[in-house]
């Protein structure tokens, strides 16, 4: 595998037909090739898919289908009211003491269920030219203890850019923690390179890395090595998943995921019920079934391996637990 992560992004699959060919699957599987939300999958992620299986749980996360064109009531372009939470372009705050930075619109993979599929990244990302005003906003509010780098995927930024961001945040006395929400350790493990590790390790701030894995098949030895490197950097590692129909909607799959994460020293954090973004309704697990899965998980696992099943309800002061 090519060690340079940028060239791996450049060489990612950008046409579903190429991926299906790679998996020895018929191109008839896709009902839709030109989707408004483009297709993108790294080869590193695709190698963990089971060849010839049209129901592979990793494939189903990325394969566009005609179902994306179905509209459904209650599903829309801004499902969690991100735009109402804007403090300045690219800086969102919904909850006390923490604010979220849309650091880039780019990702190394396009998850079809993504809640920010239609996010207006052009106007709402903290490009370099907007960064000073973002910083001013964070500096001016000494209740902000934690800054969450989100996107898109913040680890699509270069190490140089991340270093500047870290240094600027380090210099703000009331900022104590930086949290990175990223799928890169899963979809492009080589992104977790030495310079990134050095940067995290040297930061005087506490660094939390929240990875995003939905299925145990995503976790192979390359992911485990990336996690190992993050542990060397003394980051705290958490995982968030999205509960997805036909992909991880069973106690056994989610139990296996939690155990595998724990073996890698990653603690399950959230299990998100699907946010209602346009074109994602086919991923939804009905509420009663979600609760049933959560109950079974609680019975099957020690408490520390049970992710919190939550829903994001616009206007609430935290994610909302589902019981
Ligand atoms: C989800 C989210 C957070 C993180 O919430 P935690 O419960 O702290 O993980 C923070 N800010 C925004 C805007 C969010 O959407
Ligand atoms: S990596 Fe995250 S932000 Fe990017 S497409 Fe997937 S869910 Fe959306």
Short mmCIF file of C-alpha atoms and ligand atoms in Angstrom, two decimals:
data_model
loop_
_atom_site.label_atom_id
_atom_site.label_comp_id
_atom_site.label_asym_id
_atom_site.label_seq_id
_atom_site.Cartn_x
_atom_site.Cartn_y
_atom_site.Cartn_z
CA UNK A 1 0.00 0.00 0.00
CA UNK A 2 1.19 3.49 -0.88
CA UNK A 3 2.35 5.17 2.29
CA UNK A 4 1.60 8.73 1.15
CA UNK A 5 -1.91 9.43 2.32
CA UNK A 6 -2.54 12.29 -0.09
CA UNK A 7 -1.83 10.07 -3.07
CA UNK A 8 -4.13 7.44 -1.56
CA UNK A 9 -6.90 10.04 -1.51
CA UNK A 10 -6.09 10.88 -5.13
CA UNK A 11 -6.26 7.17 -6.04
CA UNK A 12 -9.52 6.48 -4.22
CA UNK A 13 -12.47 4.99 -6.10
CA UNK A 14 -14.56 7.83 -7.54
CA UNK A 15 -16.93 5.74 -9.61
CA UNK A 16 -19.09 3.00 -8.09
CA UNK A 17 -18.55 0.83 -11.16
CA UNK A 18 -14.83 0.64 -10.45
CA UNK A 19 -15.52 -0.48 -6.91
CA UNK A 20 -18.03 -3.10 -8.03
CA UNK A 21 -15.53 -4.41 -10.54
CA UNK A 22 -12.90 -4.58 -7.79
CA UNK A 23 -15.38 -6.64 -5.71
CA UNK A 24 -16.34 -8.87 -8.68
CA UNK A 25 -19.92 -7.62 -8.44
CA UNK A 26 -22.31 -6.77 -11.25
CA UNK A 27 -22.68 -3.06 -12.10
CA UNK A 28 -26.45 -3.65 -12.14
CA UNK A 29 -26.33 -3.30 -8.35
CA UNK A 30 -26.35 0.45 -8.64
CA UNK A 31 -29.59 2.06 -9.56
CA UNK A 32 -28.02 5.47 -9.73
CA UNK A 33 -24.62 6.66 -10.87
CA UNK A 34 -24.94 10.43 -10.91
CA UNK A 35 -25.76 11.35 -7.37
CA UNK A 36 -25.74 14.90 -6.09
CA UNK A 37 -23.54 13.61 -3.25
CA UNK A 38 -20.51 12.24 -5.09
CA UNK A 39 -19.16 8.74 -4.68
CA UNK A 40 -15.82 8.35 -2.88
CA UNK A 41 -14.15 5.35 -1.19
CA UNK A 42 -10.52 4.72 -0.34
CA UNK A 43 -8.93 1.50 -1.52
CA UNK A 44 -7.81 0.91 2.07
CA UNK A 45 -11.47 0.70 3.13
CA UNK A 46 -12.55 -1.27 0.05
CA UNK A 47 -10.01 -4.02 0.72
CA UNK A 48 -11.94 -4.86 3.90
CA UNK A 49 -15.14 -5.53 1.94
CA UNK A 50 -15.98 -9.17 1.22
CA UNK A 51 -15.68 -9.78 -2.49
CA UNK A 52 -18.81 -10.90 -4.37
CA UNK A 53 -21.09 -10.03 -1.43
CA UNK A 54 -23.66 -7.42 -2.52
CA UNK A 55 -24.82 -7.05 1.11
CA UNK A 56 -21.39 -6.46 2.55
CA UNK A 57 -21.87 -4.04 5.48
CA UNK A 58 -18.98 -1.81 4.42
CA UNK A 59 -20.15 -1.68 0.82
CA UNK A 60 -23.68 -0.73 1.89
CA UNK A 61 -22.31 2.34 3.70
CA UNK A 62 -20.88 3.79 0.50
CA UNK A 63 -22.85 2.45 -2.46
CA UNK A 64 -25.28 4.99 -3.93
CA UNK A 65 -28.71 3.59 -4.76
CA UNK A 66 -31.87 4.96 -6.33
CA UNK A 67 -33.39 5.06 -2.84
CA UNK A 68 -31.41 8.26 -2.27
CA UNK A 69 -33.77 10.04 -4.66
CA UNK A 70 -36.86 9.16 -2.64
CA UNK A 71 -38.05 12.05 -0.54
CA UNK A 72 -39.61 11.45 2.82
CA UNK A 73 -41.40 13.76 5.18
CA UNK A 74 -39.23 14.90 8.04
CA UNK A 75 -36.02 14.39 6.05
CA UNK A 76 -34.27 17.55 4.89
CA UNK A 77 -31.01 19.30 4.07
CA UNK A 78 -30.20 20.50 7.62
CA UNK A 79 -31.52 17.67 9.82
CA UNK A 80 -29.94 18.79 13.09
CA UNK A 81 -30.33 22.54 12.59
CA UNK A 82 -26.60 23.15 12.31
CA UNK A 83 -27.26 26.48 10.64
CA UNK A 84 -29.19 27.78 13.66
CA UNK A 85 -26.19 26.98 15.84
CA UNK A 86 -23.77 29.15 13.92
CA UNK A 87 -21.73 31.58 16.03
CA UNK A 88 -19.60 32.68 13.10
CA UNK A 89 -19.06 31.07 9.67
CA UNK A 90 -17.87 27.53 10.36
CA UNK A 91 -18.16 27.75 14.15
CA UNK A 92 -21.17 25.98 15.67
CA UNK A 93 -22.22 25.90 19.26
CA UNK A 94 -25.16 23.92 20.61
CA UNK A 95 -23.92 22.86 24.02
CA UNK A 96 -22.25 24.53 26.98
CA UNK A 97 -18.47 24.76 27.19
CA UNK A 98 -17.77 23.25 23.78
CA UNK A 99 -17.90 24.58 20.25
CA UNK A 100 -17.47 22.79 16.95
CA UNK A 101 -15.33 23.96 14.04
CA UNK A 102 -16.21 22.96 10.48
CA UNK A 103 -12.52 22.81 9.59
CA UNK A 104 -12.97 21.49 6.04
CA UNK A 105 -15.69 20.06 3.83
CA UNK A 106 -13.45 17.25 2.56
CA UNK A 107 -13.52 13.59 3.59
CA UNK A 108 -11.65 10.53 2.32
CA UNK A 109 -14.90 8.60 2.00
CA UNK A 110 -18.49 9.58 1.37
CA UNK A 111 -20.84 7.77 3.72
CA UNK A 112 -24.24 7.70 2.08
CA UNK A 113 -26.04 8.23 5.41
CA UNK A 114 -23.98 11.34 6.25
CA UNK A 115 -26.00 13.99 8.11
CA UNK A 116 -23.94 16.75 6.49
CA UNK A 117 -24.47 15.51 2.91
CA UNK A 118 -26.05 18.83 1.97
CA UNK A 119 -24.07 21.04 4.31
CA UNK A 120 -23.15 24.38 2.68
CA UNK A 121 -19.42 23.91 3.19
CA UNK A 122 -18.52 26.77 0.84
CA UNK A 123 -20.00 29.35 3.19
CA UNK A 124 -19.55 27.34 6.37
CA UNK A 125 -16.00 26.16 6.72
CA UNK A 126 -13.18 27.84 8.54
CA UNK A 127 -10.89 28.41 5.62
CA UNK A 128 -7.59 30.07 6.45
CA UNK A 129 -9.06 33.47 5.61
CA UNK A 130 -11.88 32.96 8.12
CA UNK A 131 -9.70 31.44 10.81
CA UNK A 132 -8.79 34.73 12.54
CA UNK A 133 -12.42 35.64 13.06
CA UNK A 134 -13.15 32.09 14.30
CA UNK A 135 -10.31 32.43 16.78
CA UNK A 136 -11.57 35.85 17.89
CA UNK A 137 -14.94 34.31 18.60
CA UNK A 138 -13.39 31.49 20.66
CA UNK A 139 -11.04 33.91 22.46
CA UNK A 140 -13.89 36.22 23.37
CA UNK A 141 -15.83 33.51 25.21
CA UNK A 142 -14.05 32.17 28.24
CA UNK A 143 -16.76 29.58 28.89
CA UNK A 144 -15.42 27.54 25.95
CA UNK A 145 -13.25 24.78 27.41
CA UNK A 146 -13.26 22.46 24.45
CA UNK A 147 -12.93 22.93 20.71
CA UNK A 148 -14.11 20.12 18.47
CA UNK A 149 -12.49 19.89 15.06
CA UNK A 150 -15.10 18.48 12.73
CA UNK A 151 -16.06 18.80 9.08
CA UNK A 152 -15.90 16.99 6.74
CA UNK A 153 -12.88 15.29 8.23
CA UNK A 154 -10.33 17.52 9.99
CA UNK A 155 -7.56 15.02 9.26
CA UNK A 156 -7.93 15.88 5.57
CA UNK A 157 -6.05 19.06 6.53
CA UNK A 158 -2.28 18.97 6.19
CA UNK A 159 -0.12 18.51 9.27
CA UNK A 160 1.16 22.07 8.73
CA UNK A 161 -2.35 23.49 8.85
CA UNK A 162 -3.24 21.37 11.88
CA UNK A 163 -0.10 22.57 13.63
CA UNK A 164 -1.19 26.19 13.15
CA UNK A 165 -4.66 25.39 14.46
CA UNK A 166 -3.27 23.57 17.48
CA UNK A 167 -0.83 26.39 18.28
CA UNK A 168 -3.53 29.03 17.98
CA UNK A 169 -5.84 27.09 20.28
CA UNK A 170 -3.00 26.31 22.74
CA UNK A 171 -2.53 30.05 23.11
CA UNK A 172 -6.07 30.60 24.38
CA UNK A 173 -5.99 30.21 28.17
CA UNK A 174 -9.55 28.93 28.63
CA UNK A 175 -9.28 26.20 25.97
CA UNK A 176 -8.30 23.00 27.76
CA UNK A 177 -9.19 20.28 25.28
CA UNK A 178 -9.14 19.70 21.54
CA UNK A 179 -11.38 16.99 20.22
CA UNK A 180 -10.93 15.57 16.72
CA UNK A 181 -13.92 13.89 15.06
CA UNK A 182 -12.44 11.76 12.30
CA UNK A 183 -13.02 8.66 10.20
CA UNK A 184 -9.43 8.65 8.93
CA UNK A 185 -8.03 5.95 11.27
CA UNK A 186 -10.68 3.66 9.73
CA UNK A 187 -10.76 4.71 6.10
CA UNK A 188 -7.15 5.80 5.61
CA UNK A 189 -5.00 4.49 8.48
CA UNK A 190 -1.78 5.76 6.85
CA UNK A 191 -3.04 9.29 7.52
CA UNK A 192 -2.00 8.78 11.14
CA UNK A 193 1.61 9.57 10.29
CA UNK A 194 4.61 10.45 12.44
CA UNK A 195 4.22 14.20 12.12
CA UNK A 196 0.60 14.06 13.20
CA UNK A 197 1.53 11.91 16.19
CA UNK A 198 4.31 14.32 17.15
CA UNK A 199 1.91 17.25 16.90
CA UNK A 200 -0.67 15.62 19.17
CA UNK A 201 1.95 14.41 21.61
CA UNK A 202 3.56 17.83 21.96
CA UNK A 203 0.31 19.68 22.48
CA UNK A 204 -0.10 20.93 26.05
CA UNK A 205 -3.86 20.47 25.60
CA UNK A 206 -5.70 17.24 26.28
CA UNK A 207 -6.48 15.66 22.92
CA UNK A 208 -9.47 13.41 22.39
CA UNK A 209 -9.84 11.55 19.11
CA UNK A 210 -13.34 10.32 18.35
CA UNK A 211 -13.19 7.79 15.53
CA UNK A 212 -16.20 6.62 13.56
CA UNK A 213 -16.60 2.90 13.02
CA UNK A 214 -19.91 1.17 12.43
CA UNK A 215 -19.00 -2.47 11.94
CA UNK A 216 -16.35 -4.87 13.29
CA UNK A 217 -15.24 -5.76 9.74
CA UNK A 218 -13.89 -2.21 9.46
CA UNK A 219 -11.28 -2.95 12.10
CA UNK A 220 -8.25 -4.78 10.72
CA UNK A 221 -4.57 -4.72 11.60
CA UNK A 222 -3.94 -1.50 9.65
CA UNK A 223 -6.58 0.28 11.76
CA UNK A 224 -5.15 -1.27 14.88
CA UNK A 225 -1.67 0.14 14.02
CA UNK A 226 -3.13 3.60 13.43
CA UNK A 227 -4.88 3.43 16.81
CA UNK A 228 -1.66 2.24 18.43
CA UNK A 229 0.12 5.32 17.08
CA UNK A 230 -2.61 7.59 18.46
CA UNK A 231 -2.20 5.91 21.84
CA UNK A 232 1.53 6.66 21.71
CA UNK A 233 0.52 10.28 21.19
CA UNK A 234 -1.39 10.00 24.49
CA UNK A 235 -4.74 10.83 22.93
CA UNK A 236 -7.93 9.60 24.56
CA UNK A 237 -9.74 7.40 22.07
CA UNK A 238 -13.50 7.09 21.71
CA UNK A 239 -15.73 5.70 18.98
CA UNK A 240 -19.03 6.86 17.60
CA UNK A 241 -21.27 4.79 15.34
CA UNK A 242 -24.48 5.40 13.49
CA UNK A 243 -27.20 2.76 13.83
CA UNK A 244 -27.84 1.69 10.23
CA UNK A 245 -30.47 -0.63 8.82
CA UNK A 246 -29.05 -3.76 7.24
CA UNK A 247 -25.52 -2.80 8.32
CA UNK A 248 -25.16 -2.96 12.10
CA UNK A 249 -28.74 -3.25 13.40
CA UNK A 250 -28.19 -6.23 15.68
CA UNK A 251 -26.93 -6.86 19.18
CA UNK A 252 -24.37 -9.38 17.93
CA UNK A 253 -22.76 -7.01 15.41
CA UNK A 254 -22.61 -4.11 17.85
CA UNK A 255 -21.31 -6.32 20.68
CA UNK A 256 -18.57 -7.60 18.40
CA UNK A 257 -17.76 -4.00 17.44
CA UNK A 258 -17.50 -2.87 21.07
CA UNK A 259 -15.25 -5.79 22.00
CA UNK A 260 -12.98 -5.29 19.03
CA UNK A 261 -12.72 -1.57 19.78
CA UNK A 262 -11.87 -2.33 23.39
CA UNK A 263 -9.13 -4.73 22.29
CA UNK A 264 -7.65 -1.71 20.53
CA UNK A 265 -8.18 0.41 23.70
CA UNK A 266 -10.97 2.47 22.15
CA UNK A 267 -14.06 3.08 24.30
CA UNK A 268 -17.50 3.06 22.64
CA UNK A 269 -19.02 6.51 23.12
CA UNK A 270 -22.18 7.18 21.09
CA UNK A 271 -24.49 5.09 18.96
CA UNK A 272 -26.37 7.73 16.99
CA UNK A 273 -29.82 7.12 15.71
CA UNK A 274 -29.97 8.31 12.12
CA UNK A 275 -30.22 12.05 11.56
CA UNK A 276 -32.89 12.74 8.98
CA UNK A 277 -30.81 14.05 6.07
CA UNK A 278 -32.42 14.05 2.63
CA UNK A 279 -31.96 10.76 0.79
CA UNK A 280 -31.03 8.66 3.83
CA UNK A 281 -34.43 7.31 4.94
CA UNK A 282 -33.58 3.76 3.81
CA UNK A 283 -30.91 3.58 6.52
CA UNK A 284 -33.31 4.26 9.36
CA UNK A 285 -33.85 1.65 12.06
CA UNK A 286 -37.35 2.01 13.57
CA UNK A 287 -37.38 3.46 17.08
CA UNK A 288 -38.78 0.36 18.81
CA UNK A 289 -36.16 -1.84 17.20
CA UNK A 290 -33.43 0.64 18.16
CA UNK A 291 -34.52 0.50 21.79
CA UNK A 292 -34.64 -3.28 21.66
CA UNK A 293 -31.09 -3.42 20.30
CA UNK A 294 -29.93 -1.01 23.02
CA UNK A 295 -31.58 -3.16 25.72
CA UNK A 296 -29.96 -6.30 24.38
CA UNK A 297 -26.58 -4.58 24.24
CA UNK A 298 -26.90 -3.50 27.86
CA UNK A 299 -27.67 -7.08 28.85
CA UNK A 300 -24.84 -8.58 26.80
CA UNK A 301 -21.97 -6.25 27.65
CA UNK A 302 -20.24 -4.74 30.67
CA UNK A 303 -21.44 -1.17 31.11
CA UNK A 304 -18.23 0.39 29.80
CA UNK A 305 -18.70 -1.33 26.43
CA UNK A 306 -22.24 -0.10 25.87
CA UNK A 307 -22.37 2.97 23.62
CA UNK A 308 -25.03 5.53 24.54
CA UNK A 309 -27.90 5.39 22.06
CA UNK A 310 -28.67 9.04 21.32
CA UNK A 311 -30.67 11.17 19.01
CA UNK A 312 -29.91 14.74 18.12
CA UNK A 313 -32.98 16.84 18.76
CA UNK A 314 -32.54 20.42 17.55
CA UNK A 315 -32.76 22.94 20.36
CA UNK A 316 -31.86 20.52 23.19
CA UNK A 317 -28.92 21.24 25.46
CA UNK A 318 -27.24 17.88 24.80
CA UNK A 319 -27.64 14.84 22.59
CA UNK A 320 -30.83 13.10 23.77
CA UNK A 321 -30.50 9.59 25.22
CA UNK A 322 -33.05 7.05 23.92
CA UNK A 323 -34.41 4.59 26.47
C1 LIG B 1 -22.64 16.52 18.79
C2 LIG B 1 -22.09 17.87 18.98
C3 LIG B 1 -21.16 18.14 19.99
C4 LIG B 1 -20.61 17.07 20.87
O1 LIG B 1 -21.46 16.69 21.90
P1 LIG B 1 -20.86 15.79 23.07
O2 LIG B 1 -22.06 15.31 23.80
O3 LIG B 1 -19.96 16.67 23.87
O4 LIG B 1 -20.08 14.70 22.42
C5 LIG B 1 -20.74 19.44 20.19
N1 LIG B 1 -21.18 20.44 19.41
C6 LIG B 1 -22.07 20.23 18.42
C7 LIG B 1 -22.51 21.39 17.61
C8 LIG B 1 -22.55 18.94 18.16
O5 LIG B 1 -23.39 18.74 17.15
S1 LIG B 2 -16.61 10.72 7.11
FE1 LIG B 2 -18.16 11.73 8.42
S2 LIG B 2 -18.46 13.78 7.48
FE2 LIG B 2 -17.42 12.46 5.96
S3 LIG B 2 -19.08 11.57 4.73
FE3 LIG B 2 -18.64 10.10 6.37
S4 LIG B 2 -20.08 10.65 8.01
FE4 LIG B 2 -20.02 12.40 6.60
#
